[in-house]
Amino acid sequence: MEFIKDPRGIEVRSMEIITEEVGDLGQSPQEDKVIKRVIHATADLEFAKLVVISKGAIEAGLAALKSGANVVTDVNMLKSGITKGKSRELNIKVDCFISNQEIATEAKKLGITRSMMSMRRAAQDKDNKVFAIGNAPTALFELIKLVKEGKAEPELIIGTPVGFVGAKESKEELEKLDIPYITVRGRKGGSPVAASIVNALLYMC
């Protein structure tokens, strides 16, 4: 059986198939690229209807990344999924605090999740401008709380936590914020989704 062996060829053909199957998304070319990158990462065409991009979110994200702003993720799986070559080229630092022992100790002491504590730590560094949350609803809830309290000033939040407890609700709260965001409605999401969104923006820089 003949099959495509070239990695670039596989990606090109994948994008062609996605375009054929989803048709015109009615979005700007940049938004179109983000949504199709999510579909490419998940092989789930339903994301064409689930991804929500707030007005100006693409522009805000690109401006932050081009300026070398730090990217913070909620879990290491998401951090690992962000393309290293492009982030190094732009001098972007990608951080995740979930495995930090101090974070774990403090979270246990306060009776909160490590994800929540990680957001509190990340908010202390004003260079952390892009937050990507793909796994933990508690991280997104906490970041939203920090934004409302004026303790965090992200330039873009990518919020795509997945699951049955708090995921849908946390993303609904994100849509109420008056700051740029990219999210996925409902229970679907995950680290691969958030990573694909970050990577789509990096490829546009």
PDB file of C-alpha atoms in Angstrom:
ATOM      1  CA  MET A   1       0.000   0.000   0.000  1.00  0.00           C
ATOM      2  CA  GLU A   2       1.312   3.428  -0.954  1.00  0.00           C
ATOM      3  CA  PHE A   3       1.230   6.140   1.692  1.00  0.00           C
ATOM      4  CA  ILE A   4       2.744   9.565   2.259  1.00  0.00           C
ATOM      5  CA  LYS A   5       6.069   9.322   4.098  1.00  0.00           C
ATOM      6  CA  ASP A   6       7.225  12.928   4.077  1.00  0.00           C
ATOM      7  CA  PRO A   7       6.181  14.729   7.330  1.00  0.00           C
ATOM      8  CA  ARG A   8       5.531  17.999   5.534  1.00  0.00           C
ATOM      9  CA  GLY A   9       3.532  16.199   2.872  1.00  0.00           C
ATOM     10  CA  ILE A  10       1.395  14.541   5.552  1.00  0.00           C
ATOM     11  CA  GLU A  11       0.623  17.904   7.139  1.00  0.00           C
ATOM     12  CA  VAL A  12      -0.182  19.552   3.818  1.00  0.00           C
ATOM     13  CA  ARG A  13      -2.537  16.746   2.812  1.00  0.00           C
ATOM     14  CA  SER A  14      -4.152  16.787   6.269  1.00  0.00           C
ATOM     15  CA  MET A  15      -4.911  20.471   5.943  1.00  0.00           C
ATOM     16  CA  GLU A  16      -6.327  19.919   2.460  1.00  0.00           C
ATOM     17  CA  ILE A  17      -8.681  17.236   3.781  1.00  0.00           C
ATOM     18  CA  ILE A  18      -9.746  19.461   6.697  1.00  0.00           C
ATOM     19  CA  THR A  19     -10.497  22.323   4.298  1.00  0.00           C
ATOM     20  CA  GLU A  20     -12.485  20.005   2.044  1.00  0.00           C
ATOM     21  CA  GLU A  21     -14.551  18.655   4.931  1.00  0.00           C
ATOM     22  CA  VAL A  22     -15.261  21.776   6.997  1.00  0.00           C
ATOM     23  CA  GLY A  23     -15.736  24.163   4.088  1.00  0.00           C
ATOM     24  CA  ASP A  24     -15.815  27.919   4.679  1.00  0.00           C
ATOM     25  CA  LEU A  25     -15.617  28.637   8.393  1.00  0.00           C
ATOM     26  CA  GLY A  26     -16.638  32.266   7.924  1.00  0.00           C
ATOM     27  CA  GLN A  27     -13.634  33.448   9.943  1.00  0.00           C
ATOM     28  CA  SER A  28     -10.655  35.652   9.162  1.00  0.00           C
ATOM     29  CA  PRO A  29      -7.672  33.861   7.547  1.00  0.00           C
ATOM     30  CA  GLN A  30      -5.791  33.926  10.868  1.00  0.00           C
ATOM     31  CA  GLU A  31      -8.739  32.577  12.852  1.00  0.00           C
ATOM     32  CA  ASP A  32      -9.200  29.947  10.172  1.00  0.00           C
ATOM     33  CA  LYS A  33      -5.606  28.778  10.703  1.00  0.00           C
ATOM     34  CA  VAL A  34      -6.115  28.458  14.462  1.00  0.00           C
ATOM     35  CA  ILE A  35      -9.312  26.433  14.144  1.00  0.00           C
ATOM     36  CA  LYS A  36      -7.884  24.133  11.487  1.00  0.00           C
ATOM     37  CA  ARG A  37      -4.775  23.552  13.606  1.00  0.00           C
ATOM     38  CA  VAL A  38      -7.041  22.389  16.446  1.00  0.00           C
ATOM     39  CA  ILE A  39      -8.881  20.047  14.100  1.00  0.00           C
ATOM     40  CA  HIS A  40      -5.543  18.774  12.796  1.00  0.00           C
ATOM     41  CA  ALA A  41      -4.404  17.982  16.345  1.00  0.00           C
ATOM     42  CA  THR A  42      -7.611  16.173  17.303  1.00  0.00           C
ATOM     43  CA  ALA A  43      -9.036  14.777  14.033  1.00  0.00           C
ATOM     44  CA  ASP A  44     -12.358  16.067  15.372  1.00  0.00           C
ATOM     45  CA  LEU A  45     -14.316  18.221  12.940  1.00  0.00           C
ATOM     46  CA  GLU A  46     -16.732  19.297  15.681  1.00  0.00           C
ATOM     47  CA  PHE A  47     -14.114  21.783  16.872  1.00  0.00           C
ATOM     48  CA  ALA A  48     -14.989  23.906  13.844  1.00  0.00           C
ATOM     49  CA  LYS A  49     -18.129  24.887  15.772  1.00  0.00           C
ATOM     50  CA  LEU A  50     -16.676  24.828  19.298  1.00  0.00           C
ATOM     51  CA  VAL A  51     -13.610  27.079  19.088  1.00  0.00           C
ATOM     52  CA  VAL A  52     -14.375  30.643  20.180  1.00  0.00           C
ATOM     53  CA  ILE A  53     -11.938  33.466  19.461  1.00  0.00           C
ATOM     54  CA  SER A  54     -12.657  36.809  21.071  1.00  0.00           C
ATOM     55  CA  LYS A  55     -12.332  40.008  19.082  1.00  0.00           C
ATOM     56  CA  GLY A  56      -8.679  40.997  18.794  1.00  0.00           C
ATOM     57  CA  ALA A  57      -7.388  37.797  20.429  1.00  0.00           C
ATOM     58  CA  ILE A  58      -5.210  36.754  17.490  1.00  0.00           C
ATOM     59  CA  GLU A  59      -3.669  40.190  17.209  1.00  0.00           C
ATOM     60  CA  ALA A  60      -3.063  40.392  20.970  1.00  0.00           C
ATOM     61  CA  GLY A  61      -1.475  36.962  21.055  1.00  0.00           C
ATOM     62  CA  LEU A  62       0.795  37.665  18.096  1.00  0.00           C
ATOM     63  CA  ALA A  63       1.893  41.005  19.565  1.00  0.00           C
ATOM     64  CA  ALA A  64       2.721  39.359  22.897  1.00  0.00           C
ATOM     65  CA  LEU A  65       4.660  36.502  21.310  1.00  0.00           C
ATOM     66  CA  LYS A  66       6.569  38.768  18.940  1.00  0.00           C
ATOM     67  CA  SER A  67       7.623  40.879  21.920  1.00  0.00           C
ATOM     68  CA  GLY A  68       9.064  37.774  23.601  1.00  0.00           C
ATOM     69  CA  ALA A  69       6.446  37.497  26.341  1.00  0.00           C
ATOM     70  CA  ASN A  70       6.571  34.382  28.516  1.00  0.00           C
ATOM     71  CA  VAL A  71       4.040  31.597  27.994  1.00  0.00           C
ATOM     72  CA  VAL A  72       2.699  29.797  31.072  1.00  0.00           C
ATOM     73  CA  THR A  73       1.012  26.391  30.883  1.00  0.00           C
ATOM     74  CA  ASP A  74      -0.968  24.533  33.513  1.00  0.00           C
ATOM     75  CA  VAL A  75       0.607  21.105  32.907  1.00  0.00           C
ATOM     76  CA  ASN A  76       3.891  19.770  31.529  1.00  0.00           C
ATOM     77  CA  MET A  77       2.132  17.828  28.778  1.00  0.00           C
ATOM     78  CA  LEU A  78       0.975  21.119  27.301  1.00  0.00           C
ATOM     79  CA  LYS A  79       4.416  22.671  27.719  1.00  0.00           C
ATOM     80  CA  SER A  80       5.953  19.705  25.876  1.00  0.00           C
ATOM     81  CA  GLY A  81       3.507  20.141  23.001  1.00  0.00           C
ATOM     82  CA  ILE A  82       4.597  23.696  22.207  1.00  0.00           C
ATOM     83  CA  THR A  83       7.043  23.819  19.312  1.00  0.00           C
ATOM     84  CA  LYS A  84      10.488  24.464  20.729  1.00  0.00           C
ATOM     85  CA  GLY A  85      12.189  25.669  17.574  1.00  0.00           C
ATOM     86  CA  LYS A  86       9.814  28.565  16.990  1.00  0.00           C
ATOM     87  CA  SER A  87       9.659  29.568  20.662  1.00  0.00           C
ATOM     88  CA  ARG A  88      13.471  29.644  20.811  1.00  0.00           C
ATOM     89  CA  GLU A  89      13.590  31.674  17.612  1.00  0.00           C
ATOM     90  CA  LEU A  90      11.334  34.291  19.202  1.00  0.00           C
ATOM     91  CA  ASN A  91      13.178  34.112  22.535  1.00  0.00           C
ATOM     92  CA  ILE A  92       9.996  32.970  24.287  1.00  0.00           C
ATOM     93  CA  LYS A  93      10.236  31.257  27.642  1.00  0.00           C
ATOM     94  CA  VAL A  94       7.619  28.557  28.233  1.00  0.00           C
ATOM     95  CA  ASP A  95       7.044  27.819  31.924  1.00  0.00           C
ATOM     96  CA  CYS A  96       5.026  25.339  33.960  1.00  0.00           C
ATOM     97  CA  PHE A  97       5.114  25.343  37.751  1.00  0.00           C
ATOM     98  CA  ILE A  98       3.016  22.244  38.458  1.00  0.00           C
ATOM     99  CA  SER A  99       6.006  20.048  39.397  1.00  0.00           C
ATOM    100  CA  ASN A 100       7.674  22.655  41.592  1.00  0.00           C
ATOM    101  CA  GLN A 101       8.021  21.259  45.113  1.00  0.00           C
ATOM    102  CA  GLU A 102       7.359  24.641  46.717  1.00  0.00           C
ATOM    103  CA  ILE A 103       4.122  24.855  44.751  1.00  0.00           C
ATOM    104  CA  ALA A 104       3.088  21.394  45.918  1.00  0.00           C
ATOM    105  CA  THR A 105       3.906  22.189  49.550  1.00  0.00           C
ATOM    106  CA  GLU A 106       2.075  25.518  49.544  1.00  0.00           C
ATOM    107  CA  ALA A 107      -0.957  24.060  47.759  1.00  0.00           C
ATOM    108  CA  LYS A 108      -1.239  21.283  50.338  1.00  0.00           C
ATOM    109  CA  LYS A 109      -0.925  23.768  53.162  1.00  0.00           C
ATOM    110  CA  LEU A 110      -3.715  25.953  51.720  1.00  0.00           C
ATOM    111  CA  GLY A 111      -5.928  23.038  50.690  1.00  0.00           C
ATOM    112  CA  ILE A 112      -6.016  24.010  47.019  1.00  0.00           C
ATOM    113  CA  THR A 113      -4.854  22.310  43.828  1.00  0.00           C
ATOM    114  CA  ARG A 114      -1.304  22.631  42.563  1.00  0.00           C
ATOM    115  CA  SER A 115      -2.766  24.098  39.389  1.00  0.00           C
ATOM    116  CA  MET A 116      -4.331  26.946  41.357  1.00  0.00           C
ATOM    117  CA  MET A 117      -1.100  27.594  43.224  1.00  0.00           C
ATOM    118  CA  SER A 118       0.799  27.571  39.928  1.00  0.00           C
ATOM    119  CA  MET A 119      -1.388  30.368  38.604  1.00  0.00           C
ATOM    120  CA  ARG A 120      -0.755  32.405  41.746  1.00  0.00           C
ATOM    121  CA  ARG A 121       2.983  31.973  41.282  1.00  0.00           C
ATOM    122  CA  ALA A 122       2.837  32.763  37.561  1.00  0.00           C
ATOM    123  CA  ALA A 123       0.869  35.952  38.184  1.00  0.00           C
ATOM    124  CA  GLN A 124       3.745  37.345  40.234  1.00  0.00           C
ATOM    125  CA  ASP A 125       5.886  37.718  37.102  1.00  0.00           C
ATOM    126  CA  LYS A 126       4.564  40.493  34.886  1.00  0.00           C
ATOM    127  CA  ASP A 127       6.455  39.064  31.901  1.00  0.00           C
ATOM    128  CA  ASN A 128       4.034  36.114  31.917  1.00  0.00           C
ATOM    129  CA  LYS A 129       1.604  37.470  29.336  1.00  0.00           C
ATOM    130  CA  VAL A 130       0.226  34.397  27.560  1.00  0.00           C
ATOM    131  CA  PHE A 131      -1.507  31.747  29.663  1.00  0.00           C
ATOM    132  CA  ALA A 132      -2.401  28.387  28.118  1.00  0.00           C
ATOM    133  CA  ILE A 133      -4.618  26.139  30.235  1.00  0.00           C
ATOM    134  CA  GLY A 134      -5.540  22.842  28.636  1.00  0.00           C
ATOM    135  CA  ASN A 135      -6.128  20.446  31.478  1.00  0.00           C
ATOM    136  CA  ALA A 136      -7.202  21.883  34.832  1.00  0.00           C
ATOM    137  CA  PRO A 137     -10.448  23.842  35.241  1.00  0.00           C
ATOM    138  CA  THR A 138      -9.248  24.937  38.694  1.00  0.00           C
ATOM    139  CA  ALA A 139      -6.296  26.682  37.053  1.00  0.00           C
ATOM    140  CA  LEU A 140      -8.606  28.611  34.754  1.00  0.00           C
ATOM    141  CA  PHE A 141     -10.993  29.527  37.565  1.00  0.00           C
ATOM    142  CA  GLU A 142      -8.033  30.766  39.619  1.00  0.00           C
ATOM    143  CA  LEU A 143      -6.563  32.798  36.756  1.00  0.00           C
ATOM    144  CA  ILE A 144      -9.939  34.427  36.135  1.00  0.00           C
ATOM    145  CA  LYS A 145     -10.140  35.296  39.847  1.00  0.00           C
ATOM    146  CA  LEU A 146      -6.635  36.798  39.765  1.00  0.00           C
ATOM    147  CA  VAL A 147      -7.549  38.891  36.717  1.00  0.00           C
ATOM    148  CA  LYS A 148     -10.678  40.227  38.436  1.00  0.00           C
ATOM    149  CA  GLU A 149      -8.621  41.109  41.521  1.00  0.00           C
ATOM    150  CA  GLY A 150      -6.056  42.946  39.399  1.00  0.00           C
ATOM    151  CA  LYS A 151      -3.325  40.494  40.369  1.00  0.00           C
ATOM    152  CA  ALA A 152      -2.795  39.121  36.865  1.00  0.00           C
ATOM    153  CA  GLU A 153      -2.655  41.015  33.574  1.00  0.00           C
ATOM    154  CA  PRO A 154      -2.444  38.487  30.751  1.00  0.00           C
ATOM    155  CA  GLU A 155      -2.524  39.706  27.183  1.00  0.00           C
ATOM    156  CA  LEU A 156      -4.079  36.441  26.009  1.00  0.00           C
ATOM    157  CA  ILE A 157      -5.685  33.477  27.767  1.00  0.00           C
ATOM    158  CA  ILE A 158      -5.978  30.202  25.898  1.00  0.00           C
ATOM    159  CA  GLY A 159      -8.446  28.260  28.017  1.00  0.00           C
ATOM    160  CA  THR A 160      -9.366  24.764  26.856  1.00  0.00           C
ATOM    161  CA  PRO A 161      -9.610  22.564  29.985  1.00  0.00           C
ATOM    162  CA  VAL A 162     -11.266  19.213  29.378  1.00  0.00           C
ATOM    163  CA  GLY A 163     -13.547  17.078  31.509  1.00  0.00           C
ATOM    164  CA  PHE A 164     -16.841  16.651  33.295  1.00  0.00           C
ATOM    165  CA  VAL A 165     -16.238  18.708  36.453  1.00  0.00           C
ATOM    166  CA  GLY A 166     -15.788  22.443  36.011  1.00  0.00           C
ATOM    167  CA  ALA A 167     -14.383  22.421  32.474  1.00  0.00           C
ATOM    168  CA  LYS A 168     -17.473  23.777  30.712  1.00  0.00           C
ATOM    169  CA  GLU A 169     -18.203  26.217  33.540  1.00  0.00           C
ATOM    170  CA  SER A 170     -14.660  27.600  33.729  1.00  0.00           C
ATOM    171  CA  LYS A 171     -14.700  28.343  30.014  1.00  0.00           C
ATOM    172  CA  GLU A 172     -18.069  30.054  30.306  1.00  0.00           C
ATOM    173  CA  GLU A 173     -16.539  32.342  32.949  1.00  0.00           C
ATOM    174  CA  LEU A 174     -13.587  33.035  30.678  1.00  0.00           C
ATOM    175  CA  GLU A 175     -15.933  34.318  27.981  1.00  0.00           C
ATOM    176  CA  LYS A 176     -17.211  36.925  30.426  1.00  0.00           C
ATOM    177  CA  LEU A 177     -13.777  38.542  30.808  1.00  0.00           C
ATOM    178  CA  ASP A 178     -13.017  41.725  28.925  1.00  0.00           C
ATOM    179  CA  ILE A 179      -9.581  40.513  27.813  1.00  0.00           C
ATOM    180  CA  PRO A 180      -8.512  38.546  24.721  1.00  0.00           C
ATOM    181  CA  TYR A 181      -9.165  34.813  24.892  1.00  0.00           C
ATOM    182  CA  ILE A 182      -9.390  31.685  22.793  1.00  0.00           C
ATOM    183  CA  THR A 183     -11.495  28.860  24.178  1.00  0.00           C
ATOM    184  CA  VAL A 184     -13.545  25.776  23.342  1.00  0.00           C
ATOM    185  CA  ARG A 185     -17.157  25.547  24.441  1.00  0.00           C
ATOM    186  CA  GLY A 186     -18.433  22.521  26.303  1.00  0.00           C
ATOM    187  CA  ARG A 187     -16.586  19.610  27.867  1.00  0.00           C
ATOM    188  CA  LYS A 188     -14.108  19.039  25.061  1.00  0.00           C
ATOM    189  CA  GLY A 189     -10.598  20.454  25.055  1.00  0.00           C
ATOM    190  CA  GLY A 190      -7.330  19.233  26.479  1.00  0.00           C
ATOM    191  CA  SER A 191      -3.612  19.931  26.391  1.00  0.00           C
ATOM    192  CA  PRO A 192      -3.203  18.967  22.694  1.00  0.00           C
ATOM    193  CA  VAL A 193      -5.894  21.522  21.830  1.00  0.00           C
ATOM    194  CA  ALA A 194      -4.233  24.319  23.805  1.00  0.00           C
ATOM    195  CA  ALA A 195      -0.816  23.403  22.391  1.00  0.00           C
ATOM    196  CA  SER A 196      -2.174  23.472  18.844  1.00  0.00           C
ATOM    197  CA  ILE A 197      -3.525  26.985  19.420  1.00  0.00           C
ATOM    198  CA  VAL A 198      -0.208  28.244  20.787  1.00  0.00           C
ATOM    199  CA  ASN A 199       1.613  26.621  17.890  1.00  0.00           C
ATOM    200  CA  ALA A 200      -0.773  28.130  15.336  1.00  0.00           C
ATOM    201  CA  LEU A 201       0.071  31.569  16.716  1.00  0.00           C
ATOM    202  CA  LEU A 202       3.793  30.815  16.764  1.00  0.00           C
ATOM    203  CA  TYR A 203       3.703  29.738  13.123  1.00  0.00           C
ATOM    204  CA  MET A 204       2.079  33.080  12.258  1.00  0.00           C
ATOM    205  CA  CYS A 205       4.784  35.140  13.980  1.00  0.00           C
TER     206      CYS A 205
END
